PDB file of C-alpha atoms in Angstrom:
ATOM      1  CA  MET A   1     -51.973  61.073  20.936  1.00 74.00           C
ATOM      2  CA  ALA A   2     -55.530  62.547  19.637  1.00 79.00           C
ATOM      3  CA  ALA A   3     -56.886  59.176  21.370  1.00 83.00           C
ATOM      4  CA  LEU A   4     -55.330  59.848  24.325  1.00 80.00           C
ATOM      5  CA  ILE A   5     -55.724  63.264  24.965  1.00 83.00           C
ATOM      6  CA  TYR A   6     -59.843  62.058  24.294  1.00 89.00           C
ATOM      7  CA  GLU A   7     -59.385  59.726  26.970  1.00 91.00           C
ATOM      8  CA  LEU A   8     -57.152  61.852  29.084  1.00 90.00           C
ATOM      9  CA  GLN A   9     -60.709  64.714  28.999  1.00 92.00           C
ATOM     10  CA  ALA A  10     -63.342  62.012  29.279  1.00 94.00           C
ATOM     11  CA  ALA A  11     -61.546  60.520  32.575  1.00 95.00           C
ATOM     12  CA  TRP A  12     -61.275  63.875  33.852  1.00 95.00           C
ATOM     13  CA  ASP A  13     -64.758  64.865  33.248  1.00 94.00           C
ATOM     14  CA  ASP A  14     -65.971  61.987  34.692  1.00 95.00           C
ATOM     15  CA  GLY A  15     -64.558  62.499  37.775  1.00 95.00           C
ATOM     16  CA  GLU A  16     -62.112  59.361  37.885  1.00 97.00           C
ATOM     17  CA  LEU A  17     -59.332  59.890  40.388  1.00 97.00           C
ATOM     18  CA  VAL A  18     -56.652  58.326  38.778  1.00 97.00           C
ATOM     19  CA  PHE A  19     -55.645  58.378  35.219  1.00 96.00           C
ATOM     20  CA  PRO A  20     -54.530  55.519  33.526  1.00 94.00           C
ATOM     21  CA  LYS A  21     -56.690  53.640  35.635  1.00 94.00           C
ATOM     22  CA  ASP A  22     -53.501  51.087  35.914  1.00 95.00           C
ATOM     23  CA  PRO A  23     -50.615  53.426  36.456  1.00 94.00           C
ATOM     24  CA  HIS A  24     -47.779  50.485  36.752  1.00 94.00           C
ATOM     25  CA  ALA A  25     -49.367  48.602  34.003  1.00 94.00           C
ATOM     26  CA  GLU A  26     -49.173  51.953  31.654  1.00 93.00           C
ATOM     27  CA  GLN A  27     -45.721  53.122  33.287  1.00 94.00           C
ATOM     28  CA  LYS A  28     -47.039  56.771  32.836  1.00 95.00           C
ATOM     29  CA  ARG A  29     -49.713  58.432  35.703  1.00 96.00           C
ATOM     30  CA  TRP A  30     -51.160  61.967  34.227  1.00 96.00           C
ATOM     31  CA  PHE A  31     -53.302  62.739  37.168  1.00 97.00           C
ATOM     32  CA  LEU A  32     -54.122  61.532  40.689  1.00 98.00           C
ATOM     33  CA  ARG A  33     -57.196  63.365  42.717  1.00 98.00           C
ATOM     34  CA  THR A  34     -59.055  63.126  45.517  1.00 98.00           C
ATOM     35  CA  PRO A  35     -62.497  63.057  45.807  1.00 98.00           C
ATOM     36  CA  VAL A  36     -64.779  66.407  45.861  1.00 98.00           C
ATOM     37  CA  ASN A  37     -65.942  68.012  48.698  1.00 98.00           C
ATOM     38  CA  PRO A  38     -68.992  70.121  47.453  1.00 97.00           C
ATOM     39  CA  ALA A  39     -68.629  71.896  51.047  1.00 97.00           C
ATOM     40  CA  ASN A  40     -65.834  74.078  49.328  1.00 97.00           C
ATOM     41  CA  SER A  41     -65.370  75.760  46.034  1.00 96.00           C
ATOM     42  CA  ARG A  42     -61.865  76.110  45.366  1.00 96.00           C
ATOM     43  CA  ASP A  43     -59.553  73.420  43.692  1.00 97.00           C
ATOM     44  CA  LEU A  44     -55.998  72.771  44.456  1.00 98.00           C
ATOM     45  CA  VAL A  45     -53.424  71.252  41.673  1.00 98.00           C
ATOM     46  CA  PHE A  46     -49.626  70.313  42.948  1.00 98.00           C
ATOM     47  CA  ILE A  47     -47.095  69.942  40.324  1.00 98.00           C
ATOM     48  CA  GLY A  48     -44.042  67.570  41.273  1.00 97.00           C
ATOM     49  CA  ILE A  49     -41.480  65.808  39.695  1.00 96.00           C
ATOM     50  CA  ASN A  50     -42.324  62.865  38.380  1.00 96.00           C
ATOM     51  CA  PRO A  51     -44.951  60.455  39.464  1.00 95.00           C
ATOM     52  CA  SER A  52     -45.476  57.119  41.357  1.00 94.00           C
ATOM     53  CA  SER A  53     -47.889  54.024  40.549  1.00 93.00           C
ATOM     54  CA  ALA A  54     -49.864  55.332  43.676  1.00 95.00           C
ATOM     55  CA  THR A  55     -53.530  55.141  42.915  1.00 96.00           C
ATOM     56  CA  GLN A  56     -54.595  56.721  45.573  1.00 96.00           C
ATOM     57  CA  PHE A  57     -54.366  60.378  46.962  1.00 97.00           C
ATOM     58  CA  ALA A  58     -53.834  59.288  50.378  1.00 95.00           C
ATOM     59  CA  ALA A  59     -51.740  57.370  52.879  1.00 93.00           C
ATOM     60  CA  ARG A  60     -49.242  54.361  51.535  1.00 92.00           C
ATOM     61  CA  LYS A  61     -51.390  52.156  53.466  1.00 93.00           C
ATOM     62  CA  LEU A  62     -54.512  52.827  51.707  1.00 93.00           C
ATOM     63  CA  GLY A  63     -53.171  53.001  48.478  1.00 94.00           C
ATOM     64  CA  GLY A  64     -51.081  56.258  48.520  1.00 94.00           C
ATOM     65  CA  ASP A  65     -47.128  56.763  47.860  1.00 93.00           C
ATOM     66  CA  PRO A  66     -44.578  58.386  50.192  1.00 92.00           C
ATOM     67  CA  THR A  67     -45.652  62.017  48.610  1.00 93.00           C
ATOM     68  CA  THR A  68     -49.066  61.710  48.757  1.00 95.00           C
ATOM     69  CA  GLU A  69     -48.761  60.859  52.798  1.00 93.00           C
ATOM     70  CA  MET A  70     -46.150  63.549  53.381  1.00 93.00           C
ATOM     71  CA  VAL A  71     -48.844  66.541  50.909  1.00 96.00           C
ATOM     72  CA  LEU A  72     -51.683  64.895  53.320  1.00 96.00           C
ATOM     73  CA  LYS A  73     -50.075  65.805  56.963  1.00 94.00           C
ATOM     74  CA  TYR A  74     -50.083  69.511  55.179  1.00 96.00           C
ATOM     75  CA  PHE A  75     -53.561  69.683  53.211  1.00 97.00           C
ATOM     76  CA  PRO A  76     -55.642  67.115  55.251  1.00 97.00           C
ATOM     77  CA  VAL A  77     -58.781  64.878  53.808  1.00 97.00           C
ATOM     78  CA  GLY A  78     -61.580  63.220  55.846  1.00 97.00           C
ATOM     79  CA  GLU A  79     -62.934  60.236  56.362  1.00 95.00           C
ATOM     80  CA  ASP A  80     -64.219  60.062  52.592  1.00 96.00           C
ATOM     81  CA  GLY A  81     -60.876  61.189  51.524  1.00 96.00           C
ATOM     82  CA  SER A  82     -62.044  64.564  50.090  1.00 97.00           C
ATOM     83  CA  PRO A  83     -60.314  67.473  51.631  1.00 98.00           C
ATOM     84  CA  LEU A  84     -61.407  69.759  54.270  1.00 97.00           C
ATOM     85  CA  GLY A  85     -59.972  72.634  53.115  1.00 96.00           C
ATOM     86  CA  TRP A  86     -60.438  72.721  49.234  1.00 98.00           C
ATOM     87  CA  ARG A  87     -63.288  71.113  46.872  1.00 97.00           C
ATOM     88  CA  SER A  88     -60.620  68.910  45.309  1.00 98.00           C
ATOM     89  CA  MET A  89     -56.445  68.340  44.889  1.00 98.00           C
ATOM     90  CA  THR A  90     -55.160  66.958  42.427  1.00 98.00           C
ATOM     91  CA  ILE A  91     -51.059  65.906  41.567  1.00 98.00           C
ATOM     92  CA  LEU A  92     -49.823  66.400  38.303  1.00 97.00           C
ATOM     93  CA  ASN A  93     -45.923  66.048  37.686  1.00 97.00           C
ATOM     94  CA  LEU A  94     -43.158  67.418  35.029  1.00 97.00           C
ATOM     95  CA  LEU A  95     -43.247  63.992  33.772  1.00 97.00           C
ATOM     96  CA  PRO A  96     -45.461  61.133  33.215  1.00 96.00           C
ATOM     97  CA  LEU A  97     -42.987  58.510  33.572  1.00 96.00           C
ATOM     98  CA  ILE A  98     -43.622  56.574  36.925  1.00 96.00           C
ATOM     99  CA  GLY A  99     -40.833  55.229  39.141  1.00 92.00           C
ATOM    100  CA  GLN A 100     -37.317  56.162  40.796  1.00 91.00           C
ATOM    101  CA  PRO A 101     -34.863  58.237  39.332  1.00 92.00           C
ATOM    102  CA  ARG A 102     -32.714  55.275  38.545  1.00 92.00           C
ATOM    103  CA  ASP A 103     -35.977  54.128  36.775  1.00 92.00           C
ATOM    104  CA  LEU A 104     -36.589  56.703  34.013  1.00 95.00           C
ATOM    105  CA  PRO A 105     -34.712  56.691  30.878  1.00 95.00           C
ATOM    106  CA  CYS A 106     -31.105  57.970  30.945  1.00 95.00           C
ATOM    107  CA  TRP A 107     -30.857  61.377  29.975  1.00 96.00           C
ATOM    108  CA  ASP A 108     -27.320  60.987  28.935  1.00 94.00           C
ATOM    109  CA  SER A 109     -28.196  58.866  26.602  1.00 94.00           C
ATOM    110  CA  GLY A 110     -29.701  60.016  23.209  1.00 93.00           C
ATOM    111  CA  SER A 111     -32.558  57.494  23.166  1.00 96.00           C
ATOM    112  CA  GLY A 112     -33.445  58.002  26.953  1.00 96.00           C
ATOM    113  CA  ARG A 113     -33.230  61.798  26.486  1.00 96.00           C
ATOM    114  CA  GLN A 114     -35.412  61.703  23.376  1.00 97.00           C
ATOM    115  CA  LYS A 115     -37.866  59.829  25.406  1.00 96.00           C
ATOM    116  CA  ILE A 116     -38.038  62.098  28.397  1.00 96.00           C
ATOM    117  CA  LEU A 117     -38.493  65.196  25.665  1.00 96.00           C
ATOM    118  CA  ASP A 118     -41.697  63.324  24.175  1.00 95.00           C
ATOM    119  CA  SER A 119     -43.191  62.604  27.339  1.00 95.00           C
ATOM    120  CA  ILE A 120     -43.809  66.062  27.972  1.00 95.00           C
ATOM    121  CA  ASP A 121     -46.095  66.356  25.276  1.00 94.00           C
ATOM    122  CA  ILE A 122     -48.241  64.546  27.662  1.00 93.00           C
ATOM    123  CA  THR A 123     -47.869  66.794  30.523  1.00 96.00           C
ATOM    124  CA  ARG A 124     -48.574  70.036  28.504  1.00 95.00           C
ATOM    125  CA  GLN A 125     -51.901  68.324  27.080  1.00 94.00           C
ATOM    126  CA  ILE A 126     -52.758  67.367  30.861  1.00 94.00           C
ATOM    127  CA  LEU A 127     -51.724  70.982  31.784  1.00 96.00           C
ATOM    128  CA  ARG A 128     -54.345  72.542  28.900  1.00 95.00           C
ATOM    129  CA  VAL A 129     -56.968  70.208  30.806  1.00 94.00           C
ATOM    130  CA  ILE A 130     -56.603  70.882  34.188  1.00 95.00           C
ATOM    131  CA  LEU A 131     -54.607  74.089  34.885  1.00 96.00           C
ATOM    132  CA  PRO A 132     -56.933  76.949  33.647  1.00 94.00           C
ATOM    133  CA  LYS A 133     -59.736  75.738  35.959  1.00 89.00           C
ATOM    134  CA  CYS A 134     -58.348  75.521  38.856  1.00 93.00           C
ATOM    135  CA  HIS A 135     -58.306  78.248  41.791  1.00 96.00           C
ATOM    136  CA  CYS A 136     -54.444  77.475  43.584  1.00 97.00           C
ATOM    137  CA  VAL A 137     -51.364  75.917  41.935  1.00 98.00           C
ATOM    138  CA  HIS A 138     -48.751  74.472  43.897  1.00 98.00           C
ATOM    139  CA  LEU A 139     -45.501  74.608  43.520  1.00 98.00           C
ATOM    140  CA  MET A 140     -43.245  71.857  44.539  1.00 97.00           C
ATOM    141  CA  TRP A 141     -40.784  70.246  42.007  1.00 96.00           C
ATOM    142  CA  GLY A 142     -37.562  71.001  44.459  1.00 94.00           C
ATOM    143  CA  THR A 143     -34.194  72.672  43.010  1.00 92.00           C
ATOM    144  CA  PRO A 144     -34.044  73.149  39.089  1.00 93.00           C
ATOM    145  CA  ASN A 145     -30.400  71.705  39.171  1.00 91.00           C
ATOM    146  CA  ASP A 146     -31.066  68.361  40.794  1.00 90.00           C
ATOM    147  CA  LYS A 147     -28.218  65.743  40.233  1.00 91.00           C
ATOM    148  CA  ASN A 148     -31.067  63.002  40.548  1.00 91.00           C
ATOM    149  CA  PHE A 149     -33.371  64.189  37.923  1.00 95.00           C
ATOM    150  CA  PRO A 150     -30.461  65.818  35.540  1.00 96.00           C
ATOM    151  CA  TRP A 151     -33.105  66.561  33.308  1.00 97.00           C
ATOM    152  CA  LYS A 152     -35.374  69.164  35.120  1.00 97.00           C
ATOM    153  CA  SER A 153     -33.628  72.030  34.394  1.00 96.00           C
ATOM    154  CA  THR A 154     -34.339  71.390  30.457  1.00 96.00           C
ATOM    155  CA  VAL A 155     -37.823  70.642  31.279  1.00 97.00           C
ATOM    156  CA  LEU A 156     -38.663  73.433  33.249  1.00 97.00           C
ATOM    157  CA  LYS A 157     -37.225  75.918  31.166  1.00 96.00           C
ATOM    158  CA  GLN A 158     -39.661  74.245  28.205  1.00 96.00           C
ATOM    159  CA  LEU A 159     -43.022  74.062  30.574  1.00 97.00           C
ATOM    160  CA  ILE A 160     -42.751  77.141  33.004  1.00 96.00           C
ATOM    161  CA  PRO A 161     -44.158  79.454  29.869  1.00 95.00           C
ATOM    162  CA  GLU A 162     -47.374  77.041  29.670  1.00 95.00           C
ATOM    163  CA  ILE A 163     -47.750  76.919  32.958  1.00 96.00           C
ATOM    164  CA  ASP A 164     -47.707  80.614  33.631  1.00 95.00           C
ATOM    165  CA  LEU A 165     -49.771  81.128  30.431  1.00 95.00           C
ATOM    166  CA  LEU A 166     -52.604  78.727  31.671  1.00 96.00           C
ATOM    167  CA  ILE A 167     -53.132  80.367  34.963  1.00 95.00           C
ATOM    168  CA  SER A 168     -55.513  82.796  35.015  1.00 90.00           C
ATOM    169  CA  ALA A 169     -54.346  86.296  36.539  1.00 89.00           C
ATOM    170  CA  ASP A 170     -56.936  86.275  39.568  1.00 90.00           C
ATOM    171  CA  HIS A 171     -55.713  82.303  40.447  1.00 94.00           C
ATOM    172  CA  LYS A 172     -53.283  81.815  42.867  1.00 96.00           C
ATOM    173  CA  VAL A 173     -49.566  80.353  42.531  1.00 97.00           C
ATOM    174  CA  GLN A 174     -47.861  79.037  46.330  1.00 97.00           C
ATOM    175  CA  ALA A 175     -45.354  77.102  47.576  1.00 97.00           C
ATOM    176  CA  TYR A 176     -43.128  76.371  50.263  1.00 96.00           C
ATOM    177  CA  LEU A 177     -39.686  78.006  49.557  1.00 95.00           C
ATOM    178  CA  SER A 178     -36.027  77.181  50.269  1.00 93.00           C
ATOM    179  CA  LYS A 179     -33.643  79.808  51.369  1.00 92.00           C
ATOM    180  CA  LYS A 180     -33.063  79.892  47.601  1.00 92.00           C
ATOM    181  CA  GLU A 181     -36.421  80.318  46.769  1.00 93.00           C
ATOM    182  CA  HIS A 182     -36.949  77.135  44.952  1.00 94.00           C
ATOM    183  CA  PRO A 183     -40.598  75.631  45.489  1.00 96.00           C
ATOM    184  CA  LEU A 184     -39.614  72.554  48.086  1.00 95.00           C
ATOM    185  CA  HIS A 185     -40.587  68.956  47.616  1.00 94.00           C
ATOM    186  CA  PRO A 186     -42.771  67.957  50.569  1.00 93.00           C
ATOM    187  CA  GLY A 187     -39.992  64.886  51.175  1.00 82.00           C
ATOM    188  CA  PHE A 188     -39.698  61.377  51.686  1.00 68.00           C
ATOM    189  CA  GLY A 189     -37.825  58.787  53.279  1.00 59.00           C
ATOM    190  CA  GLY A 190     -37.663  60.779  56.644  1.00 61.00           C
ATOM    191  CA  LEU A 191     -37.168  63.887  55.221  1.00 66.00           C
ATOM    192  CA  ALA A 192     -39.786  66.609  55.739  1.00 81.00           C
ATOM    193  CA  HIS A 193     -39.043  69.689  53.927  1.00 87.00           C
ATOM    194  CA  TRP A 194     -42.656  71.447  54.891  1.00 94.00           C
ATOM    195  CA  ARG A 195     -41.922  71.040  58.381  1.00 90.00           C
ATOM    196  CA  GLY A 196     -42.461  74.633  60.428  1.00 89.00           C
ATOM    197  CA  LYS A 197     -42.931  76.649  56.926  1.00 91.00           C
ATOM    198  CA  GLN A 198     -45.767  78.468  55.549  1.00 93.00           C
ATOM    199  CA  PRO A 199     -46.494  78.332  51.844  1.00 95.00           C
ATOM    200  CA  HIS A 200     -46.040  81.666  50.630  1.00 96.00           C
ATOM    201  CA  GLY A 201     -47.365  83.278  46.802  1.00 96.00           C
ATOM    202  CA  ALA A 202     -44.543  81.679  43.993  1.00 95.00           C
ATOM    203  CA  CYS A 203     -45.768  83.628  40.783  1.00 94.00           C
ATOM    204  CA  HIS A 204     -42.243  84.979  40.461  1.00 93.00           C
ATOM    205  CA  LEU A 205     -40.910  81.662  39.924  1.00 94.00           C
ATOM    206  CA  LEU A 206     -42.910  81.058  36.824  1.00 94.00           C
ATOM    207  CA  GLN A 207     -41.278  84.370  35.431  1.00 84.00           C
ATOM    208  CA  HIS A 208     -37.604  84.014  36.418  1.00 52.00           C
ATOM    209  CA  GLN A 209     -36.315  80.230  36.342  1.00 48.00           C
TER     210      GLN A 209
END
């Protein structure tokens, strides 16, 4: 783990846009971010569910995935891929394991559950490197009790207190909220959960889940 943490820190400090460079080969993705727009000074970090093997924070045809493509409808980038309204944008996730729900370790098996719980040690390291320096955190992990991601509630209970501690008091937490006050995922496969909504302050979601 120590070597991986060193590699993560080095990749982040060196301005790498994705780590590992080949998420598909590693079956993990720790972070994915846009190029920097030096005209802006504030960084935005999204926290989603679990990643794909996308290597670009872009539309699908440019190396992104359905989630990045949907996010960019609401947080656009310029021709060079850098954000129009932010210095940079980064996507992190509750789990670093890539794939659709069916591809992840089985939560109902002892070994699968342990693999998922072990993987959030990586998530903790990612959060510690990135969150203290970001100016705005956008939550987008959806409902905690999600039948497609049966591990989510347990993982959130472990990670939320740590996320809360890592965000500076003068930095912002926001989300597009559901009627039940859950941080909406942007949607994919024809779904557009953010449509017609505005982001709201979401600090309370880090204290009452």
